[in-house]
Amino acid sequence: MKAFHLNIYVPVFLIVFISFLTAGCANKKSPESWDTDILKQLPEISVTPPSSSHIEPIQAGDIVPNSEGVLDLSIELAVITALQHNPDLVIQRLEPLKSGAFEMMEQASFDPEVFADISYLQEKIPETAGTDDHQTITEKTEEKAVDLRKTFSTGTTIETGLSHERFRSDDETPEEQKTRIGISLTQSLLKGFGPSVNLARVRQANLDTVISIQELKGFTETLIADTENAYWQYVLSKQKITIFEQSLAIAKKQRDEVEQQIAVGILPRTEAAAARSEVALREQDLIDAESLAEEHRLKLLHLIGPGYAGLFELMVNLTSKPDIDTMPVSDLPDRIKLAEKSRSDLNEARLQLEKNRLETIMTRNGLLPKLDFFISLGRTGYSDTFKDTFQHLEKNETHDLAIGLTFTHSIGNRENKGENKAAQVSRLQAQKAVENLQTLIKLNVRLAVNEVDRARKQITATRTTRTFQEETYAAEKDRFDVGSSTALLVAQAQRDLMAARLAEVEAIVNFRIAIVNLYLTEGSLLYMRGIKIDSVGSSDWGHSAMETEQAQLLQN
């Protein structure tokens, strides 16, 4: 018997042909336009300072130097510019989009599916009728089918379809056609039963999206804290330069006075060494201070505007002053409670624990055998024409019914047992990680509050010290002018005064930085700066409730 199967070639040809058509029609956008579309979907970072805060209105975050080529920069402008231009933040903002895409992929397992099939079979069959003449019979079979299948989270799969078959032969056999319509249902009874198991992957994918939002919040908080700290460090270095310049001017004046008195014979020549040494020391301090200020300028510019042409050549005029009200922190228990709800890393750890819990649900279900119930109903119409097959369908002349159970189970089931054990260990690790992180956060909040309290007290103490050192220097200078003191003692008093002035400005800036670090440690920095990050994704599995609770704690 010789046969050739056109049903192999015709569908392949159609598939290749359609592939060429779709390849030419789809994805006409350029990669640049794809990037633009994706960037439009980034989680929005909005800035609206709370009404209770003392934050100045946020300006536009563009880097625009003034007419003299100097960038006037306030602390608020530095923060918003960093949020708009920092490339690492853009990269981090893409993560929720990627996680949201995986969430869609997991949800796709419950999308309806359509199947279609068409085939053509032609066979040539040799036939001998008791003679030496060899004849062939050509038989042609055409089959067409379309099916629709839908899987539900309960473990149910429903499939319905319509098929048609046409048989022809060049002998005297009459043409036969049949049309069948049917529906089938399959229900998992053990493994794969119930929404808790079948939706676990979807929920895990959604948790990944929420985790990426928490990671974005944590990164944004760190960026803001780094920017503000860099700003205040630059402020401090500029103030130190001013102090060193003033001290150098005083030292030079003192040196000149000593040299004049030596020239007229009032003082011995040995007094000149101390005055000249003090000038040299002040010059050394000034060089170091200018170098440190340049370092802080470059770091600040890098944070607020990487990629800006001529960025590092910009001179910066700092317009915000570090002076701030120094109120004591008296609500430590509330701040610890706030940190336990608002810290992004702790929320991320809790979400990871929930992911591991969902994994154990799936692995425990995987220990069960596979037992499925199925039922299939169908009706078939036969005739010699396509139209008449449907008429016979309506008469319900031929129908079929299949019902039963299928059972599958691995003897020993070691693979599923191993997966379940690994999932339980991972869940226990995640639980211990959450507990450990909670303890560390309590410690970090207490340390941050302690640092704020220390810096606050140092402001008063250093201001008092500076006042007394001013009086000490003035008294030593008066004694030197009347000849009852030495240049060395005057230089020492001047050095002590300079150290006191430096300590005072350091205390003020350190208090500013301590406040920022406290907000960062307790997870309130975004709220205190009026910054909100919009979530992405179609569902949140309790994420909105978590944010609502955080907002109430922050407002209190």
XYZ file of C-alpha atoms in Angstrom:
556
model
C 0.000 0.000 0.000
C 1.370 3.386 -1.034
C 0.295 6.549 0.671
C 1.376 10.168 0.921
C 0.135 12.613 3.492
C -0.532 16.144 2.334
C -1.770 16.900 5.868
C 1.895 17.134 6.855
C 2.834 19.692 4.232
C -0.211 21.923 3.991
C -0.290 23.019 7.690
C 3.471 23.489 7.732
C 3.251 25.657 4.640
C 0.422 27.676 6.169
C 2.330 28.147 9.433
C 5.473 29.323 7.654
C 3.450 31.632 5.423
C 1.550 33.161 8.354
C 4.814 33.529 10.298
C 6.311 35.578 7.492
C 3.208 37.761 7.386
C 3.133 38.369 11.127
C 6.864 38.987 11.242
C 6.441 41.723 8.699
C 3.442 43.301 10.392
C 4.292 43.038 14.072
C 6.751 45.035 16.157
C 7.106 47.903 13.727
C 8.138 50.209 16.547
C 11.766 51.072 16.926
C 13.640 50.086 20.119
C 13.751 53.777 21.053
C 9.950 53.970 21.021
C 9.766 50.817 23.125
C 12.012 52.471 25.703
C 9.803 55.565 25.695
C 6.660 53.490 26.263
C 8.274 51.613 29.148
C 9.567 54.780 30.815
C 6.028 56.199 30.745
C 4.896 53.253 32.897
C 7.467 53.792 35.656
C 6.067 54.082 39.205
C 5.351 57.748 39.759
C 7.327 59.545 42.469
C 5.274 62.540 43.580
C 6.433 65.247 45.992
C 3.860 66.947 48.232
C 5.238 68.102 51.590
C 2.884 67.379 54.531
C 1.017 70.409 55.835
C 2.501 69.803 59.279
C 6.090 69.926 58.041
C 8.339 72.943 57.672
C 9.619 71.947 54.245
C 9.829 74.711 51.674
C 7.873 74.298 48.416
C 9.697 71.956 46.085
C 11.040 73.583 42.955
C 11.493 72.025 39.535
C 14.398 69.632 39.487
C 16.275 70.992 36.470
C 19.927 71.976 36.795
C 19.945 75.636 35.689
C 22.930 77.784 36.720
C 22.393 81.526 37.206
C 23.813 84.247 34.948
C 27.204 83.923 36.644
C 27.367 80.172 35.978
C 26.746 79.288 39.624
C 24.103 76.778 40.689
C 21.921 78.131 43.505
C 21.011 74.972 45.410
C 18.696 74.537 48.380
C 18.307 71.275 50.258
C 14.815 70.806 48.761
C 16.051 71.391 45.218
C 18.945 68.983 45.777
C 16.535 66.220 46.801
C 14.062 66.665 43.946
C 16.889 66.969 41.408
C 18.402 63.719 42.656
C 15.006 62.018 42.341
C 14.658 63.192 38.758
C 18.162 62.622 37.447
C 19.799 59.810 39.422
C 20.298 56.884 36.969
C 20.434 54.238 39.699
C 16.951 55.303 40.780
C 15.682 54.928 37.190
C 17.086 51.384 37.144
C 15.394 50.601 40.447
C 12.087 52.039 39.216
C 12.136 49.506 36.360
C 12.087 46.549 38.760
C 8.349 46.823 39.641
C 7.531 46.842 35.921
C 9.524 43.667 35.398
C 7.900 42.023 38.416
C 4.480 43.116 37.162
C 5.229 41.444 33.824
C 5.953 38.148 35.590
C 2.703 38.575 37.491
C 0.827 38.832 34.195
C 2.598 35.703 32.959
C 1.396 33.740 35.985
C -2.162 35.026 35.572
C -2.081 33.908 31.945
C -2.378 30.258 33.055
C -6.094 30.940 33.667
C -6.728 32.646 30.329
C -9.037 30.866 27.844
C -7.242 29.075 25.024
C -8.486 28.522 21.490
C -7.225 25.604 19.391
C -7.833 25.085 15.705
C -6.711 22.259 13.438
C -7.155 21.541 9.772
C -5.714 18.596 7.877
C -5.996 16.876 4.521
C -5.109 13.204 3.889
C -4.970 11.523 0.513
C -4.157 7.833 0.143
C -3.783 5.687 -2.994
C -4.574 2.067 -2.242
C -3.838 -0.694 -4.771
C -6.729 -3.068 -5.404
C -6.806 -6.411 -7.263
C -10.123 -7.821 -8.429
C -8.990 -11.399 -9.327
C -7.277 -10.278 -12.533
C -3.809 -9.252 -13.480
C -4.945 -5.653 -13.872
C -3.812 -3.505 -10.952
C -6.135 -0.674 -10.037
C -5.776 2.005 -7.365
C -8.407 3.602 -5.203
C -7.880 7.178 -4.060
C -9.317 8.050 -0.664
C -9.445 11.651 0.589
C -10.085 12.693 4.156
C -10.492 16.283 5.382
C -10.606 17.132 9.058
C -11.320 20.494 10.703
C -11.671 21.225 14.401
C -11.865 24.185 16.753
C -11.716 23.927 20.560
C -11.986 26.342 23.496
C -10.380 25.456 26.837
C -10.492 27.261 30.166
C -8.715 26.391 33.422
C -10.108 27.651 36.730
C -8.395 28.231 40.068
C -10.493 25.459 41.625
C -8.532 22.878 39.626
C -11.263 22.563 37.031
C -10.626 22.431 33.287
C -13.520 22.787 30.846
C -13.082 22.215 27.134
C -15.638 22.471 24.376
C -15.129 21.892 20.683
C -16.616 21.467 17.246
C -15.130 19.131 14.613
C -16.015 18.088 11.091
C -14.728 15.219 8.970
C -15.298 14.536 5.273
C -14.424 11.218 3.564
C -14.402 10.704 -0.207
C -13.296 7.860 -2.486
C -13.171 7.480 -6.279
C -14.791 4.065 -6.136
C -18.497 3.520 -5.630
C -18.316 4.208 -1.892
C -20.666 7.118 -1.073
C -19.251 10.284 0.419
C -19.404 10.438 4.214
C -19.392 13.550 6.411
C -19.788 13.870 10.153
C -19.895 16.777 12.599
C -19.356 16.423 16.327
C -19.880 18.910 19.128
C -18.703 18.077 22.590
C -17.804 19.342 26.023
C -15.549 17.840 28.671
C -14.784 18.619 32.298
C -11.793 17.546 34.358
C -11.623 18.180 38.099
C -8.604 17.599 40.311
C -9.674 15.892 43.528
C -6.384 15.704 45.465
C -3.231 17.204 43.961
C -4.064 20.500 42.284
C -7.406 20.960 44.062
C -8.579 24.368 45.284
C -7.693 28.049 44.768
C -5.190 28.088 47.646
C -2.890 25.828 45.630
C -3.601 26.953 42.087
C -3.417 30.685 42.881
C -0.221 30.355 44.916
C 2.047 31.138 41.956
C -0.043 34.183 41.059
C 0.083 35.408 44.647
C 3.832 34.833 44.801
C 4.290 36.835 41.602
C 2.182 39.637 43.049
C 4.236 39.552 46.239
C 7.353 39.934 44.089
C 5.797 43.089 42.655
C 5.042 44.427 46.138
C 8.568 43.477 47.254
C 10.023 45.432 44.341
C 7.983 48.463 45.461
C 9.406 48.108 48.977
C 12.908 47.820 47.517
C 12.253 50.969 45.493
C 11.094 52.791 48.627
C 14.163 51.687 50.524
C 16.465 52.754 47.701
C 14.698 56.116 47.404
C 14.995 56.732 51.146
C 18.709 55.918 51.029
C 19.210 58.219 48.038
C 17.428 61.079 49.822
C 19.441 60.506 53.004
C 22.711 60.376 51.036
C 21.800 63.565 49.170
C 20.848 65.488 52.307
C 23.893 64.262 54.205
C 26.157 65.203 51.292
C 24.514 68.640 51.193
C 25.079 69.261 54.914
C 28.612 67.913 54.758
C 29.323 70.405 51.990
C 27.739 73.160 54.103
C 29.982 72.142 57.003
C 33.109 72.127 54.857
C 32.287 75.626 53.524
C 31.784 76.906 57.075
C 35.082 75.363 58.097
C 36.798 77.208 55.251
C 35.305 80.466 56.529
C 36.551 79.738 60.069
C 40.026 78.784 58.868
C 40.235 81.902 56.685
C 39.257 84.090 59.622
C 41.730 82.286 61.888
C 44.456 82.666 59.266
C 43.759 86.384 59.004
C 43.954 86.756 62.794
C 47.160 84.689 62.892
C 48.748 86.848 60.193
C 47.733 90.004 62.029
C 49.165 88.615 65.261
C 52.377 87.678 63.473
C 52.744 91.159 61.993
C 52.213 92.748 65.421
C 54.813 90.464 66.990
C 57.341 91.245 64.258
C 56.727 94.998 64.711
C 57.301 94.745 68.471
C 60.463 92.702 67.840
C 61.671 95.356 65.403
C 61.349 98.109 68.042
C 62.909 95.940 70.753
C 59.826 95.383 72.870
C 59.808 91.593 72.385
C 62.702 89.164 71.985
C 63.211 87.448 68.624
C 62.169 84.086 70.104
C 58.531 85.265 70.139
C 58.422 85.315 66.333
C 58.604 81.512 65.970
C 55.286 80.876 67.732
C 53.433 83.502 65.676
C 54.895 82.290 62.370
C 54.188 78.662 63.271
C 50.571 79.528 63.970
C 50.234 81.086 60.504
C 51.704 77.963 58.899
C 49.315 75.729 60.828
C 46.327 77.787 59.776
C 47.453 77.574 56.130
C 47.692 73.797 56.451
C 44.201 73.600 57.908
C 42.844 75.822 55.141
C 44.385 73.634 52.413
C 42.815 70.521 53.915
C 39.452 72.254 54.335
C 39.405 73.450 50.709
C 40.282 69.962 49.479
C 37.547 68.419 51.612
C 35.016 70.986 50.378
C 35.888 70.141 46.774
C 35.378 66.462 47.537
C 31.944 67.131 49.032
C 31.009 69.371 46.081
C 31.819 66.619 43.577
C 29.923 63.979 45.564
C 26.867 66.218 45.873
C 26.848 67.026 42.162
C 27.186 63.365 41.303
C 24.131 62.548 43.394
C 21.886 65.251 41.962
C 22.794 65.336 38.285
C 24.922 62.573 36.752
C 25.030 62.866 32.997
C 24.611 66.650 32.947
C 27.094 68.242 30.556
C 29.765 70.156 32.439
C 28.366 68.957 35.758
C 31.604 68.815 37.729
C 32.680 72.289 36.570
C 29.630 73.871 38.211
C 30.180 76.042 41.240
C 27.462 75.623 43.877
C 25.925 78.272 46.085
C 24.303 76.591 49.080
C 21.191 78.546 50.046
C 19.867 76.422 52.951
C 21.125 77.062 56.457
C 21.727 74.225 58.926
C 20.069 76.010 61.864
C 17.061 74.055 63.148
C 14.900 73.860 66.278
C 16.423 71.346 68.674
C 13.496 69.676 70.378
C 14.227 66.530 72.436
C 12.899 63.161 71.237
C 10.397 62.025 73.849
C 8.341 59.452 71.893
C 10.780 56.544 71.567
C 8.139 53.753 71.928
C 6.029 55.299 69.159
C 9.049 55.580 66.879
C 9.942 51.927 67.443
C 6.358 50.954 66.636
C 6.498 53.110 63.524
C 9.747 51.477 62.407
C 8.243 48.008 62.817
C 5.478 48.981 60.374
C 7.261 51.350 57.994
C 10.773 50.008 57.454
C 10.922 48.816 53.856
C 13.493 46.102 54.567
C 11.334 44.637 57.346
C 8.235 44.742 55.134
C 10.241 43.076 52.397
C 11.276 40.313 54.824
C 7.643 39.816 55.883
C 6.557 39.558 52.258
C 9.315 37.043 51.607
C 8.022 35.014 54.566
C 4.554 35.060 53.020
C 6.042 33.840 49.721
C 7.666 30.939 51.533
C 4.392 30.130 53.278
C 2.675 29.902 49.885
C 5.473 27.635 48.700
C 4.804 25.226 51.577
C 1.121 25.144 50.609
C 2.087 23.993 47.123
C 4.679 21.474 48.293
C 2.314 19.951 50.861
C -0.288 19.566 48.152
C 2.390 17.980 45.968
C 2.675 15.099 48.449
C -0.840 13.965 47.495
C -1.479 11.560 44.618
C -2.931 12.841 41.376
C -6.602 11.883 41.247
C -8.790 13.512 38.592
C -12.440 13.093 37.765
C -13.442 13.533 34.125
C -16.645 13.564 32.152
C -17.098 14.071 28.429
C -20.352 14.596 26.525
C -20.714 14.688 22.750
C -23.193 14.571 19.930
C -22.439 13.539 16.349
C -24.362 14.036 13.132
C -23.746 11.897 10.006
C -24.750 12.668 6.424
C -23.393 12.987 2.916
C -23.461 16.807 3.001
C -22.069 19.345 5.437
C -25.406 21.032 5.986
C -27.285 17.830 6.734
C -24.799 16.829 9.445
C -26.027 19.751 11.549
C -29.640 18.728 10.991
C -28.828 15.265 12.294
C -27.082 16.896 15.258
C -30.329 18.598 16.195
C -32.163 15.269 16.035
C -29.769 13.867 18.640
C -29.381 10.640 16.689
C -25.873 9.824 17.991
C -24.318 10.866 21.263
C -21.470 9.711 23.429
C -20.650 9.862 27.139
C -17.391 9.128 28.930
C -16.913 9.357 32.682
C -14.215 8.106 35.001
C -11.210 8.707 37.224
C -7.484 8.870 36.559
C -4.919 8.112 39.248
C -1.187 8.801 39.268
C 1.262 8.525 42.145
C 4.999 8.134 42.422
C 6.087 5.232 44.631
C 8.235 6.630 47.417
C 7.440 10.203 46.325
C 10.959 11.303 47.285
C 11.089 14.295 44.956
C 7.937 15.881 46.361
C 9.000 15.062 49.919
C 12.350 16.749 49.327
C 10.679 19.852 47.841
C 8.325 20.039 50.836
C 11.177 19.749 53.326
C 13.212 22.420 51.535
C 10.185 24.734 51.489
C 9.612 24.262 55.221
C 13.263 25.022 55.985
C 13.152 28.144 53.802
C 10.000 29.311 55.569
C 11.625 28.797 58.961
C 14.710 30.723 57.808
C 12.525 33.589 56.599
C 10.659 33.649 59.916
C 13.913 33.805 61.893
C 15.174 36.542 59.565
C 12.079 38.644 60.307
C 12.512 38.158 64.059
C 16.216 39.052 63.874
C 15.527 42.128 61.767
C 12.867 43.312 64.229
C 15.427 43.138 67.050
C 18.037 45.005 64.987
C 15.531 47.708 64.069
C 14.655 48.302 67.727
C 18.359 48.645 68.456
C 18.972 50.954 65.481
C 16.079 53.250 66.425
C 17.359 53.545 69.970
C 20.872 54.287 68.691
C 19.530 56.887 66.260
C 17.510 58.595 69.011
C 20.557 58.528 71.259
C 22.635 60.197 68.531
C 19.978 62.884 68.015
C 19.959 63.555 71.755
C 23.762 63.716 71.878
C 23.954 66.083 68.898
C 21.216 68.274 70.373
C 23.024 68.610 73.695
C 26.316 69.262 71.942
C 24.855 72.337 70.226
C 24.258 74.032 73.583
C 27.536 72.797 75.066
C 29.699 73.874 72.121
C 27.982 77.258 71.947
C 28.813 77.821 75.616
C 32.401 76.654 75.054
C 32.804 78.959 72.084
C 31.558 81.935 74.121
C 34.047 81.279 76.916
C 36.867 80.690 74.443
C 36.145 84.066 72.837
C 36.469 85.678 76.268
C 39.652 83.718 76.986
C 41.239 84.754 73.711
C 40.286 88.412 74.216
C 41.764 88.376 77.727
C 44.981 86.697 76.553
C 45.281 89.219 73.723
C 44.867 92.127 76.151
C 47.570 90.677 78.422
C 49.875 90.292 75.440
C 49.297 93.892 74.410
C 50.444 95.115 77.859
C 53.390 92.713 77.885
C 52.145 90.246 80.536
C 51.667 87.297 78.124
C 53.539 85.623 75.271
C 52.837 85.042 71.614
C 52.715 81.301 72.295
C 49.906 81.703 74.825
C 47.990 83.966 72.461
C 48.415 81.403 69.661
C 47.182 78.659 71.956
C 44.119 80.715 72.923
C 43.429 81.437 69.270
C 43.747 77.722 68.449
C 41.324 76.837 71.230
C 38.844 79.427 69.959
C 39.053 78.067 66.431
C 38.484 74.515 67.705
C 35.456 75.718 69.681
C 33.986 77.439 66.624
C 34.548 74.304 64.534
C 32.932 72.137 67.192
C 29.879 74.398 67.255
C 29.231 74.289 63.507
C 29.927 70.522 63.502
C 27.372 70.035 66.283
C 24.693 71.907 64.323
C 25.344 69.963 61.102
C 25.644 66.674 62.997
C 22.226 67.318 64.506
C 20.802 67.844 61.012
C 22.381 64.601 59.827
C 21.238 62.746 62.954
C 17.642 63.813 62.307
C 17.849 62.550 58.708
C 19.309 59.243 59.887
C 16.571 58.909 62.498
C 13.890 59.376 59.846
C 15.689 56.820 57.685
C 15.984 54.336 60.552
C 12.319 54.562 61.531
C 11.114 54.491 57.900
C 9.470 57.931 57.871
C 11.867 59.827 55.611
C 9.653 59.665 52.525
C 6.661 60.921 54.492
C 8.641 63.701 56.189
C 9.818 64.885 52.773
C 6.337 64.585 51.247
C 7.372 61.894 48.754
C 4.953 59.194 47.638
C 5.662 56.264 45.349
C 2.674 54.900 43.446
C 2.263 51.129 43.361
C 1.946 49.038 40.202
C 0.128 45.802 39.556
C -3.471 44.699 39.356
C -3.803 43.512 42.960
C -1.944 43.871 46.198
C -2.988 40.974 48.493
C -3.148 43.202 51.578
C -0.537 45.768 50.522
C -3.030 48.662 50.646
C -3.996 47.783 54.241
C -0.314 47.794 55.199
C 0.191 51.243 53.654
C -2.939 52.587 55.350
C -1.679 51.476 58.766
C 1.709 53.066 58.075
C 0.059 56.355 57.075
C -1.924 56.481 60.323
C 1.213 55.916 62.399
C 3.107 58.584 60.464
C 0.367 61.155 60.921
C 0.386 60.512 64.666
